[in-house]
Amino acid sequence: MGVPFKQIVVYLDGSESSMTAIMYGIKLAKEHDAKLTAVYVINTRALSELVKAGIFVAIERDEYQKDLQQDADRYLRHAARLASQKMVAIETVKLEGAVHMVMKDLLKAQKADLLVLGGITDIRSRREELASETDRMMRTSPCPVLVVRDDDDIWLEFEA
């Protein structure tokens, strides 16, 4: 049997669980000598919906989007530093749009073998479940999905 993973994509959203996912993705990439890509998607679709609903005015949306751009850059730099510590090459990608749709397109374009996601937060209602971008990515991914639980053991192992 050949190498199971040649192209691993990790989705980052700034949560602690996505940081655990990038650590696990780095570990997998090193073990399988796979190409690793970290992706942060700025959810411009959600921002537009906030404007439509009257929650944000356009100028607030623009300011918030700028903050999200800076957050994306910060988390992608952190992922690159983590990969560098383990001597693993990583490509970082920042995109905008509806998260699950943008990710699906990227996974197809990169011919990804595996999508790595951070653990899913507790969902309190069916509506939240349907709106969860992580859940949508799991259901629509064109490749296998690995959900990494936010586990202290992964952090400890990574830092060892």
Tab-separated table of C-alpha atoms in Angstrom:
chain	number	residue	atom	x	y	z
A	1	MET	CA	0.000	0.000	0.000
A	2	GLY	CA	1.288	3.462	-0.904
A	3	VAL	CA	1.429	6.547	1.238
A	4	PRO	CA	-2.138	7.265	2.361
A	5	PHE	CA	-1.771	11.048	2.507
A	6	LYS	CA	0.129	13.138	0.004
A	7	GLN	CA	-1.801	16.406	0.352
A	8	ILE	CA	-3.104	17.444	3.788
A	9	VAL	CA	-5.176	20.589	4.274
A	10	VAL	CA	-5.849	22.027	7.729
A	11	TYR	CA	-8.639	24.553	8.217
A	12	LEU	CA	-7.872	27.313	10.735
A	13	ASP	CA	-10.487	29.559	12.291
A	14	GLY	CA	-8.524	30.970	15.216
A	15	SER	CA	-10.056	28.657	17.786
A	16	GLU	CA	-7.958	26.625	20.177
A	17	SER	CA	-9.243	23.466	18.533
A	18	SER	CA	-7.987	24.640	15.129
A	19	MET	CA	-4.552	25.223	16.693
A	20	THR	CA	-4.665	21.627	17.929
A	21	ALA	CA	-5.638	20.574	14.393
A	22	ILE	CA	-2.620	22.330	12.844
A	23	MET	CA	-0.309	20.612	15.330
A	24	TYR	CA	-1.799	17.254	14.396
A	25	GLY	CA	-1.647	18.119	10.700
A	26	ILE	CA	2.055	18.973	11.044
A	27	LYS	CA	2.652	15.645	12.790
A	28	LEU	CA	0.811	13.740	10.026
A	29	ALA	CA	2.623	15.616	7.256
A	30	LYS	CA	5.981	14.797	8.821
A	31	GLU	CA	5.110	11.107	9.336
A	32	HIS	CA	3.741	10.662	5.807
A	33	ASP	CA	6.097	13.073	4.029
A	34	ALA	CA	2.991	14.864	2.772
A	35	LYS	CA	2.463	18.373	1.477
A	36	LEU	CA	0.756	20.532	4.119
A	37	THR	CA	-1.501	23.512	3.553
A	38	ALA	CA	-3.040	25.691	6.275
A	39	VAL	CA	-6.117	27.637	5.196
A	40	TYR	CA	-7.967	30.505	6.847
A	41	VAL	CA	-11.205	31.651	5.208
A	42	ILE	CA	-12.676	35.041	6.035
A	43	ASN	CA	-16.418	34.518	6.052
A	44	THR	CA	-17.489	37.476	3.909
A	45	ARG	CA	-20.856	35.821	3.334
A	46	ALA	CA	-21.659	36.090	7.045
A	47	LEU	CA	-20.496	39.716	7.079
A	48	SER	CA	-22.825	40.555	4.192
A	49	GLU	CA	-25.717	38.876	5.997
A	50	LEU	CA	-25.016	41.003	9.086
A	51	VAL	CA	-25.299	44.128	6.935
A	52	LYS	CA	-28.533	42.881	5.331
A	53	ALA	CA	-29.998	42.177	8.768
A	54	GLY	CA	-29.151	45.699	9.919
A	55	ILE	CA	-26.752	44.456	12.595
A	56	PHE	CA	-23.787	46.139	10.876
A	57	VAL	CA	-23.667	49.160	8.631
A	58	ALA	CA	-21.246	48.947	5.735
A	59	ILE	CA	-18.461	50.864	7.481
A	60	GLU	CA	-18.645	48.542	10.501
A	61	ARG	CA	-18.471	45.549	8.172
A	62	ASP	CA	-15.372	46.992	6.514
A	63	GLU	CA	-13.660	47.609	9.858
A	64	TYR	CA	-14.562	44.134	11.095
A	65	GLN	CA	-13.355	42.587	7.845
A	66	LYS	CA	-10.029	44.392	8.264
A	67	ASP	CA	-9.750	42.933	11.789
A	68	LEU	CA	-10.518	39.467	10.398
A	69	GLN	CA	-7.813	39.925	7.749
A	70	GLN	CA	-5.300	40.709	10.489
A	71	ASP	CA	-6.477	37.715	12.535
A	72	ALA	CA	-6.079	35.457	9.502
A	73	ASP	CA	-2.535	36.693	8.920
A	74	ARG	CA	-1.654	36.183	12.590
A	75	TYR	CA	-2.975	32.594	12.726
A	76	LEU	CA	-1.358	31.648	9.430
A	77	ARG	CA	1.996	33.039	10.640
A	78	HIS	CA	1.605	31.009	13.830
A	79	ALA	CA	0.917	27.852	11.797
A	80	ALA	CA	4.045	28.541	9.727
A	81	ARG	CA	6.121	28.965	12.910
A	82	LEU	CA	4.802	25.687	14.326
A	83	ALA	CA	5.611	23.852	11.087
A	84	SER	CA	9.076	25.412	11.000
A	85	GLN	CA	9.761	24.161	14.539
A	86	LYS	CA	9.159	20.621	13.304
A	87	MET	CA	10.983	21.230	10.003
A	88	VAL	CA	7.850	20.676	7.941
A	89	ALA	CA	7.195	22.708	4.800
A	90	ILE	CA	3.825	24.442	4.821
A	91	GLU	CA	1.826	26.557	2.416
A	92	THR	CA	-0.456	29.137	4.008
A	93	VAL	CA	-3.551	30.336	2.176
A	94	LYS	CA	-5.953	33.140	3.069
A	95	LEU	CA	-9.270	33.192	1.213
A	96	GLU	CA	-12.627	34.960	1.432
A	97	GLY	CA	-16.195	33.833	0.865
A	98	ALA	CA	-18.667	31.278	2.171
A	99	VAL	CA	-16.350	29.030	4.171
A	100	HIS	CA	-17.644	25.583	3.245
A	101	MET	CA	-17.924	26.469	-0.448
A	102	VAL	CA	-14.462	28.049	-0.658
A	103	MET	CA	-12.949	25.092	1.191
A	104	LYS	CA	-14.667	22.573	-1.078
A	105	ASP	CA	-13.244	24.337	-4.143
A	106	LEU	CA	-9.760	24.507	-2.620
A	107	LEU	CA	-9.795	20.829	-1.639
A	108	LYS	CA	-10.708	19.864	-5.197
A	109	ALA	CA	-8.124	22.196	-6.748
A	110	GLN	CA	-5.350	20.877	-4.507
A	111	LYS	CA	-6.477	17.261	-4.900
A	112	ALA	CA	-6.376	16.963	-1.118
A	113	ASP	CA	-6.209	13.502	0.414
A	114	LEU	CA	-7.273	14.698	3.864
A	115	LEU	CA	-8.995	17.676	5.481
A	116	VAL	CA	-8.069	18.193	9.131
A	117	LEU	CA	-10.522	20.136	11.293
A	118	GLY	CA	-10.507	21.164	14.923
A	119	GLY	CA	-13.108	19.696	17.239
A	120	ILE	CA	-16.669	20.824	16.819
A	121	THR	CA	-18.062	23.033	19.543
A	122	ASP	CA	-21.199	21.983	21.370
A	123	ILE	CA	-24.209	22.698	19.208
A	124	ARG	CA	-27.271	23.787	21.125
A	125	SER	CA	-29.897	23.635	18.392
A	126	ARG	CA	-30.638	22.118	14.993
A	127	ARG	CA	-30.382	25.611	13.492
A	128	GLU	CA	-26.850	26.042	14.879
A	129	GLU	CA	-25.942	22.622	13.498
A	130	LEU	CA	-27.085	23.621	10.019
A	131	ALA	CA	-25.247	26.950	10.254
A	132	SER	CA	-21.971	25.462	11.515
A	133	GLU	CA	-19.294	25.914	8.870
A	134	THR	CA	-17.254	23.058	10.331
A	135	ASP	CA	-20.259	20.765	10.112
A	136	ARG	CA	-20.910	21.879	6.535
A	137	MET	CA	-17.289	21.207	5.593
A	138	MET	CA	-17.537	17.716	7.067
A	139	ARG	CA	-20.672	16.985	5.055
A	140	THR	CA	-19.514	18.469	1.728
A	141	SER	CA	-15.785	17.704	1.666
A	142	PRO	CA	-14.651	15.892	-1.488
A	143	CYS	CA	-11.985	14.063	0.563
A	144	PRO	CA	-11.810	12.235	3.902
A	145	VAL	CA	-12.096	14.437	6.995
A	146	LEU	CA	-10.227	14.019	10.263
A	147	VAL	CA	-11.695	15.850	13.261
A	148	VAL	CA	-9.074	16.420	15.938
A	149	ARG	CA	-10.368	16.628	19.452
A	150	ASP	CA	-8.976	19.465	21.519
A	151	ASP	CA	-6.759	17.197	23.571
A	152	ASP	CA	-3.925	18.232	25.894
A	153	ASP	CA	-2.040	15.092	24.832
A	154	ILE	CA	-1.627	16.468	21.296
A	155	TRP	CA	-0.186	19.729	22.673
A	156	LEU	CA	2.183	17.831	24.988
A	157	GLU	CA	3.293	15.458	22.242
A	158	PHE	CA	3.839	18.331	19.812
A	159	GLU	CA	6.003	20.223	22.276
A	160	ALA	CA	8.074	17.133	23.191
